[in-house]
Short mmCIF file of C-alpha atoms and ligand atoms in Angstrom, two decimals:
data_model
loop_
_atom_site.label_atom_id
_atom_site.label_comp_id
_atom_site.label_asym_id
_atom_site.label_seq_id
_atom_site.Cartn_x
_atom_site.Cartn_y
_atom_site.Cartn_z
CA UNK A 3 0.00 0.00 0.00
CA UNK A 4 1.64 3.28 -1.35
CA UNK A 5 0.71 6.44 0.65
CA UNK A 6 -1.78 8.92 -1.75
CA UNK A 7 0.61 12.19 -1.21
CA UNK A 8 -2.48 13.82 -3.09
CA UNK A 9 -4.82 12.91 -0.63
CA UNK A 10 -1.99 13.61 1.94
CA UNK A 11 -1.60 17.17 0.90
CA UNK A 12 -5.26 18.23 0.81
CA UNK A 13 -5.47 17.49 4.46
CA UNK A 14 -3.09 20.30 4.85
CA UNK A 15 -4.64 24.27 4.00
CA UNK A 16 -0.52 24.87 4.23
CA UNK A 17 -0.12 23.71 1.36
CA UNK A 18 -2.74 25.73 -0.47
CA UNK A 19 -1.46 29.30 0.96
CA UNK A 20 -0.31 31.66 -1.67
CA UNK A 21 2.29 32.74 1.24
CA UNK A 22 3.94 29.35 1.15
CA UNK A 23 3.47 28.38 -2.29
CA UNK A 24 6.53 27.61 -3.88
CA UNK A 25 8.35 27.29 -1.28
CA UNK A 26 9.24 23.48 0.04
CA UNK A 27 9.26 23.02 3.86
CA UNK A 28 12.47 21.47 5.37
CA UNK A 29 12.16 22.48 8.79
CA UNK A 30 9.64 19.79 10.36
CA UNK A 31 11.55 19.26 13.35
CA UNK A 32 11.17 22.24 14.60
CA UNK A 33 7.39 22.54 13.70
CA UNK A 34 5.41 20.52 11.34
CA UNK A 35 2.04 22.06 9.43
CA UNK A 36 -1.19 21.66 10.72
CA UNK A 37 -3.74 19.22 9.32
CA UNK A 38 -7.26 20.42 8.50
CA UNK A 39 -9.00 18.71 11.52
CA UNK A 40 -7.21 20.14 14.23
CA UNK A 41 -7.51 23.79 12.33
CA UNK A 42 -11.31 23.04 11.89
CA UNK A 43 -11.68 22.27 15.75
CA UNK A 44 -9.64 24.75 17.65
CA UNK A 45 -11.66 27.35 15.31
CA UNK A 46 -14.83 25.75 16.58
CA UNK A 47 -13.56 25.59 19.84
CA UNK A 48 -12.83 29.01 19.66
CA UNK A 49 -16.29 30.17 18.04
CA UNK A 50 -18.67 27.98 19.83
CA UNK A 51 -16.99 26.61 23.02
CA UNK A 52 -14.76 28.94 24.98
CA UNK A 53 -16.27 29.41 28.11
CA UNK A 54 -15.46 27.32 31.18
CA UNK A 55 -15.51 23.77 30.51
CA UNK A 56 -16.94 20.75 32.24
CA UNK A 57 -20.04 22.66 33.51
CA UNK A 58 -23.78 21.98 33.00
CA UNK A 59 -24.80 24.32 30.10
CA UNK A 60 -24.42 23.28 26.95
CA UNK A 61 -21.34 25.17 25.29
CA UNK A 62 -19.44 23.96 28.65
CA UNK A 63 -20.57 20.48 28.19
CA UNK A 64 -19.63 19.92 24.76
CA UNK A 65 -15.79 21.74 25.56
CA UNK A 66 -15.34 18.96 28.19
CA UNK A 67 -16.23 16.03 26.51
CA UNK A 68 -13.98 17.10 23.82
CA UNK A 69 -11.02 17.66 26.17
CA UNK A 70 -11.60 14.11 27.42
CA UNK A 71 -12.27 12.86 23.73
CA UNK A 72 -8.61 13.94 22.74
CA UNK A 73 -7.39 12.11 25.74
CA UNK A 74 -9.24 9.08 24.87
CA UNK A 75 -8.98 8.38 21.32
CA UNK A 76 -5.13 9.72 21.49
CA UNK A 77 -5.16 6.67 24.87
CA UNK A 78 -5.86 4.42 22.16
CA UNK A 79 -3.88 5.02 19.14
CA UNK A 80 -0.91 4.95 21.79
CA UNK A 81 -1.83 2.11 23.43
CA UNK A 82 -2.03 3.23 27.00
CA UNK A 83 -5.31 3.69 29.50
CA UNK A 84 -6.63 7.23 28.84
CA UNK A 85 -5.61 8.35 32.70
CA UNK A 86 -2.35 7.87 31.73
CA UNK A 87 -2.30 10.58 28.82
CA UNK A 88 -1.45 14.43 30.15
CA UNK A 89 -1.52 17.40 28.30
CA UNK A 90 1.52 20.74 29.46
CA UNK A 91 2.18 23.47 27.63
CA UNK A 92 5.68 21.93 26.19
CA UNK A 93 7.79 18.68 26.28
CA UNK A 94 10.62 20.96 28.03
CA UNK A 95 8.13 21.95 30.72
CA UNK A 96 6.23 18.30 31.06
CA UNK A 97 10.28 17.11 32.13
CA UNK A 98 10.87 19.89 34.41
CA UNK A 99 7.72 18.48 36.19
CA UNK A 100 8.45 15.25 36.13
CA UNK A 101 12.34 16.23 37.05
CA UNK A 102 10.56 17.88 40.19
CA UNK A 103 8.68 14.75 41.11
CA UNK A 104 11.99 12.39 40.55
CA UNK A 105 13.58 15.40 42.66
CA UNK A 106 11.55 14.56 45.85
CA UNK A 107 11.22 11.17 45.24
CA UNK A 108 14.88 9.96 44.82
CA UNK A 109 17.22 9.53 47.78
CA UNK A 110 20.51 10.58 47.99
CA UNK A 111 23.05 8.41 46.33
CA UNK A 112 20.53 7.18 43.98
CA UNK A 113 21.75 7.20 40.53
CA UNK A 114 20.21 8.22 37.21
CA UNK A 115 21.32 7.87 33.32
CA UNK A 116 21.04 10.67 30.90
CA UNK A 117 22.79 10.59 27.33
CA UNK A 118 24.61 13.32 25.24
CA UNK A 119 21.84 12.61 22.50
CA UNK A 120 19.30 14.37 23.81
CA UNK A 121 18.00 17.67 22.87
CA UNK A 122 18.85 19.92 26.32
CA UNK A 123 14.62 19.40 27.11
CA UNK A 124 15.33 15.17 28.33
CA UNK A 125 18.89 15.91 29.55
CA UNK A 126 19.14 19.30 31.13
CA UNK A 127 16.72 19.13 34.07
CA UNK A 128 17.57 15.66 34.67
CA UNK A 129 21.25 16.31 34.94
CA UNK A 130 20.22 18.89 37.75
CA UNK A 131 19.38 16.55 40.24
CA UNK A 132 23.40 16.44 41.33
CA UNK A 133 22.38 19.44 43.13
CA UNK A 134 19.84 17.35 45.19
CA UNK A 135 23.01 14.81 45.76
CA UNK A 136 21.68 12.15 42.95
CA UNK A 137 24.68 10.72 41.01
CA UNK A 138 24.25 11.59 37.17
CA UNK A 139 25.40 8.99 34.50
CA UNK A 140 26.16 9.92 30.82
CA UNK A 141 25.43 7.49 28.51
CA UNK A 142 27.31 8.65 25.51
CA UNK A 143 27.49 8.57 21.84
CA UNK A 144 29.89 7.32 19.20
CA UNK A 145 31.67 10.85 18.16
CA UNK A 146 31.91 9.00 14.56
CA UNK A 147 28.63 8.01 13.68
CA UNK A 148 26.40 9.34 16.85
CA UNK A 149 25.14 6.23 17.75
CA UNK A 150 23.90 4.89 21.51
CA UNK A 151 25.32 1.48 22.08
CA UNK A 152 23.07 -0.70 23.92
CA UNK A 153 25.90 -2.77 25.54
CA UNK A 154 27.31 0.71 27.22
CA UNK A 155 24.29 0.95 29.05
CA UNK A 156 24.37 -2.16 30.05
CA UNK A 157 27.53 -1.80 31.61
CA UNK A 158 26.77 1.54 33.65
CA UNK A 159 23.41 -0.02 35.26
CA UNK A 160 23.66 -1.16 38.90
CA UNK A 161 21.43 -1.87 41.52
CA UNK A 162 21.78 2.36 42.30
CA UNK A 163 20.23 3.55 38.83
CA UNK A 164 16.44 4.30 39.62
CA UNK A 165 15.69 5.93 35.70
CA UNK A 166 17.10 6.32 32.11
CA UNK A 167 16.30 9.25 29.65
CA UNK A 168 16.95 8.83 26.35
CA UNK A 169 15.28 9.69 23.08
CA UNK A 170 13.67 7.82 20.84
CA UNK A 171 15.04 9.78 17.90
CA UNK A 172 17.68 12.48 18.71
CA UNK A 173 16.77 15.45 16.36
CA UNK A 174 20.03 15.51 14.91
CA UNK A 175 21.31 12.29 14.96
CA UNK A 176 18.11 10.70 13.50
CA UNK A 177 18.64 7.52 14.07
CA UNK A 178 15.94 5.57 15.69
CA UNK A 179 17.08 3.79 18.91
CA UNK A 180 15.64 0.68 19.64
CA UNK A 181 13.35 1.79 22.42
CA UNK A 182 11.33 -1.65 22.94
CA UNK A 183 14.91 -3.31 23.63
CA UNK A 184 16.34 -0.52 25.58
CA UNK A 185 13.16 -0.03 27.47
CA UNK A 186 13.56 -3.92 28.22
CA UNK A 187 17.30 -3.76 29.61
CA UNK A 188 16.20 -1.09 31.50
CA UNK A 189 13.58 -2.69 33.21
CA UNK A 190 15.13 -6.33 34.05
CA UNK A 191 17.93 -3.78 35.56
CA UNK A 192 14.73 -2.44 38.14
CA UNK A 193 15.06 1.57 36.53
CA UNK A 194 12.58 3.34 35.14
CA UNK A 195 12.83 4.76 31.26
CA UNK A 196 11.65 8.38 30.42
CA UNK A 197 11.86 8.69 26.38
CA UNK A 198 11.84 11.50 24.68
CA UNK A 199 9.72 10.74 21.40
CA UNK A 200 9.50 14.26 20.29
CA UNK A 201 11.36 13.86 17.07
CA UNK A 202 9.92 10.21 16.46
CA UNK A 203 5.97 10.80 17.04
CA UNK A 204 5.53 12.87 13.57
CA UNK A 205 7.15 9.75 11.46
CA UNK A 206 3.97 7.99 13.26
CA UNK A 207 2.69 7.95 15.85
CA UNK A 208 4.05 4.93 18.01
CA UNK A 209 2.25 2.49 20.00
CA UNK A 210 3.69 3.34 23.47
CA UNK A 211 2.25 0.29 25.23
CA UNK A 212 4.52 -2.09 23.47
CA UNK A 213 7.25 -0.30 23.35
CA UNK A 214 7.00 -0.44 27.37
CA UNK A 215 8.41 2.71 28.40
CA UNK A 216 7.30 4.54 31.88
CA UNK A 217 7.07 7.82 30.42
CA UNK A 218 6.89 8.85 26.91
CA UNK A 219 6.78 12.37 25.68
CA UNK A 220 6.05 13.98 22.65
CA UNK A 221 5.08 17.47 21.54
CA UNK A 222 1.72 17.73 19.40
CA UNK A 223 3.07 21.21 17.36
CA UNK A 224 5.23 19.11 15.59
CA UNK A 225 2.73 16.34 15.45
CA UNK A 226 0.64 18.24 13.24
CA UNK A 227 -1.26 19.62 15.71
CA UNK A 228 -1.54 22.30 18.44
CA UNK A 229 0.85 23.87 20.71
CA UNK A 230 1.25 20.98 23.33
CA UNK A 231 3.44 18.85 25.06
CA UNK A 232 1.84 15.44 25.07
CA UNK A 233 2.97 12.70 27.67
CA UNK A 234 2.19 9.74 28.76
CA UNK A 235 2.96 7.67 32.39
CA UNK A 236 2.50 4.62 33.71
CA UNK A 237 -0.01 4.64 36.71
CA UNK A 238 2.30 2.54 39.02
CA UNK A 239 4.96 5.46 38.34
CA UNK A 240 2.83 8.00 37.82
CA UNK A 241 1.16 7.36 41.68
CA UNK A 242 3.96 6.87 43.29
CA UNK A 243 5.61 10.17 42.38
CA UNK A 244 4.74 12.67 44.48
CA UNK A 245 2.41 14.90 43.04
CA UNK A 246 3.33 18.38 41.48
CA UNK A 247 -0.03 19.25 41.06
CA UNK A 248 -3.24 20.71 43.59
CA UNK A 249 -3.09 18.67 46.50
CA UNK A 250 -6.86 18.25 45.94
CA UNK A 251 -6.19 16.53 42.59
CA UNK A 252 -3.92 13.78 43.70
CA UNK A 253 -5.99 11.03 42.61
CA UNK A 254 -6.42 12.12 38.97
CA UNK A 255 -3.47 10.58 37.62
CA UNK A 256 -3.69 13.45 34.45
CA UNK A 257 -3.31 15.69 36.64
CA UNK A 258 -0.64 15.37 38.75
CA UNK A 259 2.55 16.17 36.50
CA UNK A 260 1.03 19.72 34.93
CA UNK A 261 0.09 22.39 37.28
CA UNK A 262 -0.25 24.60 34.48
CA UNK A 263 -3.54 25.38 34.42
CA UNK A 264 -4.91 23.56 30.77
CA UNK A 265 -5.36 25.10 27.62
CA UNK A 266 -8.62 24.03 26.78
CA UNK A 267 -8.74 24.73 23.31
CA UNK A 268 -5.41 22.96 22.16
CA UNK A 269 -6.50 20.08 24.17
CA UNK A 270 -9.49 19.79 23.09
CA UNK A 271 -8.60 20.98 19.15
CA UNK A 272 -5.64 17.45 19.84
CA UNK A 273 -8.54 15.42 19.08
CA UNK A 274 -7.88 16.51 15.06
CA UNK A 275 -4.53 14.28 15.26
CA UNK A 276 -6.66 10.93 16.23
CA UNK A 277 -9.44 12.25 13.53
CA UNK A 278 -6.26 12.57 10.72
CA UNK A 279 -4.64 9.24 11.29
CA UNK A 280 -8.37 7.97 11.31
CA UNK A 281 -8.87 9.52 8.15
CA UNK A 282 -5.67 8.10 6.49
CA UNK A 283 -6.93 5.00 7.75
CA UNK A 284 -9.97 5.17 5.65
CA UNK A 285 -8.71 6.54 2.84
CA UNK A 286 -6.26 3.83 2.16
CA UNK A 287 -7.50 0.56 3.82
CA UNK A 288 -11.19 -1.05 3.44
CA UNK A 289 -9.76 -3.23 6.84
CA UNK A 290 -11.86 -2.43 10.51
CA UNK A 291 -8.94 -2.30 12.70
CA UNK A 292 -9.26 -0.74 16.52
CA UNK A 293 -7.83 2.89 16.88
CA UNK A 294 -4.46 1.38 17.93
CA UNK A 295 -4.14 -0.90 14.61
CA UNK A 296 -5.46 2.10 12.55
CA UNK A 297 -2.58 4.21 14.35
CA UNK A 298 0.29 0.98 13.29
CA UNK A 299 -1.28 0.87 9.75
CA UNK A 300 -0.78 4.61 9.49
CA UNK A 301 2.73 4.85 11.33
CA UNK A 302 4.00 2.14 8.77
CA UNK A 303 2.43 3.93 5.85
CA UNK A 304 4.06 7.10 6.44
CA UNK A 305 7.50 5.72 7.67
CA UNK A 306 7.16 3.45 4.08
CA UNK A 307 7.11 7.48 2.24
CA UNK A 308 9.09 8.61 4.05
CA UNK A 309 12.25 5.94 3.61
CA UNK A 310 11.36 6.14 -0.09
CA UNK A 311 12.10 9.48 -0.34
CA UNK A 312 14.88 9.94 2.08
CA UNK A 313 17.17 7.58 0.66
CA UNK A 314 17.58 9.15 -2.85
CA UNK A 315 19.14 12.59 -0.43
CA UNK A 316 21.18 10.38 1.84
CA UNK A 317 22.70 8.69 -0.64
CA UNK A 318 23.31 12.39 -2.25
CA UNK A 319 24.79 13.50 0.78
CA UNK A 320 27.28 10.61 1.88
CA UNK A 321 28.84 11.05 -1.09
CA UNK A 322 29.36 15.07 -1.23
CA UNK A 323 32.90 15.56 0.13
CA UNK A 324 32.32 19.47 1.35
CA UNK A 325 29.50 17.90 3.94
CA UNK A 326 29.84 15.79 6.61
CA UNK A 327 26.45 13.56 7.44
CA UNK A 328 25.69 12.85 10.96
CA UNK A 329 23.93 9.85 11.78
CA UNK A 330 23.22 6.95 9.27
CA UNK A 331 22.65 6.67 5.63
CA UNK A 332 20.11 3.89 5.56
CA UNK A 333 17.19 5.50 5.40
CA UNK A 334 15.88 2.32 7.41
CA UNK A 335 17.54 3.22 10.50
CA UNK A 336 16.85 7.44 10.60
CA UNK A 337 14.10 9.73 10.64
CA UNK A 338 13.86 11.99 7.86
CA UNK A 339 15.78 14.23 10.02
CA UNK A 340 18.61 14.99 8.17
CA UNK A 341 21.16 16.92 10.12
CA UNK A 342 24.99 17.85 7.71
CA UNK A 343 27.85 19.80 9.54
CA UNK A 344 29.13 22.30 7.42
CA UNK A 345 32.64 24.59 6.69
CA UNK A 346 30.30 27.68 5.61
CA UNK A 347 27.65 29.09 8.22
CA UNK A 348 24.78 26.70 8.15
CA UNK A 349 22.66 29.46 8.75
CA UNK A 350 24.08 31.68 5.70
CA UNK A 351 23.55 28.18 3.65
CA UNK A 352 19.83 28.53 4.71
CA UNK A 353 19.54 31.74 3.97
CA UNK A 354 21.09 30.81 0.66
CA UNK A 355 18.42 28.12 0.20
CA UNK A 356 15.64 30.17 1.31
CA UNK A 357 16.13 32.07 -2.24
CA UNK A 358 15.64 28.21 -4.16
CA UNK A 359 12.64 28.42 -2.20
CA UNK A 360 13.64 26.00 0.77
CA UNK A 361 12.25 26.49 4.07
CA UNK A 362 15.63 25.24 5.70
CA UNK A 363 17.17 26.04 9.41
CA UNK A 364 21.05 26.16 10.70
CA UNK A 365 21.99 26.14 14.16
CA UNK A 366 22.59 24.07 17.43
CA UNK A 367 18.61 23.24 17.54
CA UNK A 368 19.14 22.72 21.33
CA UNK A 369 20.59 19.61 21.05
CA UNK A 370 24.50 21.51 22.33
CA UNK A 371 25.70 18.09 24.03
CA UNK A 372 25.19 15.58 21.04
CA UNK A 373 26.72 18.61 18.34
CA UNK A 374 29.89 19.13 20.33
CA UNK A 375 30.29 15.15 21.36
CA UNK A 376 29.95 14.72 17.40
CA UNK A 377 33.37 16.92 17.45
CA UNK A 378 31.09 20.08 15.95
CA UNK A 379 31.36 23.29 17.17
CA UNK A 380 28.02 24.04 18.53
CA UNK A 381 28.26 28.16 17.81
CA UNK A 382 29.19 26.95 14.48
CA UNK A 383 26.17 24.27 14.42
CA UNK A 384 24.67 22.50 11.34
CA UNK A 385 22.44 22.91 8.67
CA UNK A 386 19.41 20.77 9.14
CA UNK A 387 17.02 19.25 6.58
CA UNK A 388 13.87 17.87 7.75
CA UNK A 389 10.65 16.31 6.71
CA UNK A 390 7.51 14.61 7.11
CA UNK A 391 5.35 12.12 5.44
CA UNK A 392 3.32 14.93 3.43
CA UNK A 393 6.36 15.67 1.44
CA UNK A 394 6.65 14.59 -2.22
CA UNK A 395 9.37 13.46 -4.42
CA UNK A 396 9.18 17.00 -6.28
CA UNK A 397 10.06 18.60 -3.22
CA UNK A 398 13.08 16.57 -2.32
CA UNK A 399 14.31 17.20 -6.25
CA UNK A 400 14.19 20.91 -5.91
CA UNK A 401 16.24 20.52 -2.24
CA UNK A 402 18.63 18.05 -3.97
CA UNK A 403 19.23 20.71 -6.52
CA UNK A 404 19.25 23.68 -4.38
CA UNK A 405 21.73 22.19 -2.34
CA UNK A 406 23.88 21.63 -5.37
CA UNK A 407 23.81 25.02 -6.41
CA UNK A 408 24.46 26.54 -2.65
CA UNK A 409 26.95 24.04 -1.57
C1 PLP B 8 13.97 15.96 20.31
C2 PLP B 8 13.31 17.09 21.00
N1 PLP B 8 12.97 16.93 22.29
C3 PLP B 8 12.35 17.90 22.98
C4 PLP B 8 12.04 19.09 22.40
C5 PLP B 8 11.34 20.14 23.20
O1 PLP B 8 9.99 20.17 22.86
P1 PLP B 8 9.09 21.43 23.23
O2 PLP B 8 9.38 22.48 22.22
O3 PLP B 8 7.68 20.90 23.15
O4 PLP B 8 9.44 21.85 24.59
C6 PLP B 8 12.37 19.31 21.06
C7 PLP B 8 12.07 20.61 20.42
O5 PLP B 8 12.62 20.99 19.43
C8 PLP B 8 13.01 18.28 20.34
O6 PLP B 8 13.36 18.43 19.07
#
């Protein structure tokens, strides 16, 4: 089954804006487009539903129930019970939370593993717990090819390690750990995983409940949908953190790792990314799968596009001797995250690109610890190229050939 970009690219108004036309987006990991759904119900939300939800009168009655209908159906699609979805306003503040909560919860001499793949949001508060007397291990990458070796985290876990953060996908590196095996190694070891899927979910969205991690976070902006950090926790972890929430809402599991106060809208309006990959679903298969086989069947549909059309450009790449490619060049093992350390300033390369009508960024991306382990100046930084399944072949042409003219 081939994914119908046509159909693919309708779902987007993006794509129909005079302002962008012409114009081919590389910059996905820092912000994907919206899909029509989610636009259609955070206008609605906004029109016909912002008052105070969860209260008797009607306009309040139908905002609730779709707060806790973008919980739900999102429960399903990532195979987890619908308490143990929670909506912050970011991925970087839903791990300061939880950083708080492992904070009070860890005792002193305690240990916990963080890598130098992360983007600063999964490594940065974690590493701060030294100042609480918790002993911080680096599980580090290979400053060839950027890659996280299970056996060397095998070798740092002891009977002291209590939790591991690591990413499913760093967004430079690209390559996609193995988070089912890690997640396993970690767990026979008696530690708890935290995994950063920010740069994995928009490749499709993954079901968390195999995979078997205790926390899993990813951030719904680049997801295709609204400004929100979206994570999920096991209830055995997730109860016996302390809360960081009102001590009155304790027992709402939800609840207890985002004392923001909830923005109803996006919430609510996150109920477009179940109705999109339901959509897909219909579109391209006559099968009657639950919501978490619809979510597999779409998550292997749009990583099958994706490969396709990354391979051609990684291939391009790996052989250009002015560029250095981080991470692999099978397109089976990476993201379409496509991160190339540079002798020019990547940023005046994007700038360049911008005028072949590429939406392209340079920089560190907040990911400072994994650039400079790679032996890359991190002031210098990188030029990154990324995309999404709603990309077409035409698109990747006119970035092969920009980047031949620029380079
Ligand atoms: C891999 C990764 N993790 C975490 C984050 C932080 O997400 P947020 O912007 O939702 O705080 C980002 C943002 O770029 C990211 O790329």
């Amino acid at each position: 089954m081939k994914l119908d970009i046509e159909y693919i690219r309708k779902q987007f108004p993006a794509f129909d804006q005079k302002a962008l036309m012409g114009q081919a987006f590389f910059e996905n990991a820092g912000g994907s487009y919206t899909c029509k759904p989610v636009i259609d119900r955070l206008t609605r939300y906004y029109n016909e539903r912002k008052v105070q939800p969860y209260a008797p009168y009607e306009a309040s009655k139908l905002a609730g129930e779709e707060m806790d209908e973008a919980r739900e159906r999102l429960a399903l699609v990532l195979g987890v019970a619908t308490d143990e979805v929670s909506f912050g306003p970011s991925t970087t503040q839903n791990t300061y939370v939880l950083a708080q909560a492992f904070g009070q919860y860890l005792k002193e001499g305690d240990a916990i593993i963080v890598t130098n793949q992360d983007h600063e949001a999964n490594t940065g508060p974690w590493r701060r717990l030294a100042d609480r007397g918790i002993e911080v291990r680096e599980w580090q990458i290979d400053s060839e090819t950027g890659h996280l070796d299970v056996q060397d985290l095998n070798s740092m876990l002891d009977e002291k390690v209590k939790l591991v953060c690591f990413p499913h996908c760093s967004n430079i590196v690209g390559e996609i750990n193995d988070v089912q095996k890690i997640c396993g190694v970690i767990r026979s070891a008696g530690a708890y995983s935290c995994v950063d899927g920010v740069s994995y979910a928009p490749h499709g969205i993954p079901n968390v409940g195999k995979l078997g991690s205790d926390i899993y976070l990813f951030s719904a902006y680049k997801t295709f949908g609204p400004h929100q950090g979206i994570m999920t926790i096991s209830r055995e972890l997730g109860m016996k953190l302390p809360n960081q929430g009102h001590y009155f809402n304790e027992n709402s599991l939800y609840k207890r790792f985002t004392p923001a106060g909830p923005d109803h809208a996006q919430i609510a309006a996150s109920a477009g990314m179940a109705d999109y990959i339901d959509d897909v679903y219909k579109h391209h298969s006559k099968g009657n799968d639950d919501a978490l086989g619809r979510g597999e069947f779409v998550h292997d549909l749009f990583r099958d596009h994706e490969e396709m059309l990354l391979q051609p450009l990684l291939d391009y790449l790996s052989v250009k001797n002015s560029v250095r490619l981080l991470g692999p060049s099978d397109a089976s093992k990476k993201a379409p995250t496509v991160a190339i350390a540079l002798k020019n300033n990547p940023e005046a390369v994007a700038d360049e690109l911008s005028k072949h009508g590429i939406m392209a960024g340079g920089g560190d991306f907040y990911a400072v610890r994994c650039i400079e382990a790679q032996g890359i100046d991190p002031t210098h930084g990188v030029l990154r190229l990324s995309f999404v399944h709603y990309t077409n072949k035409s698109e990747i042409d006119k970035l092969i050939t920009a980047l031949d003219n620029v380079l």
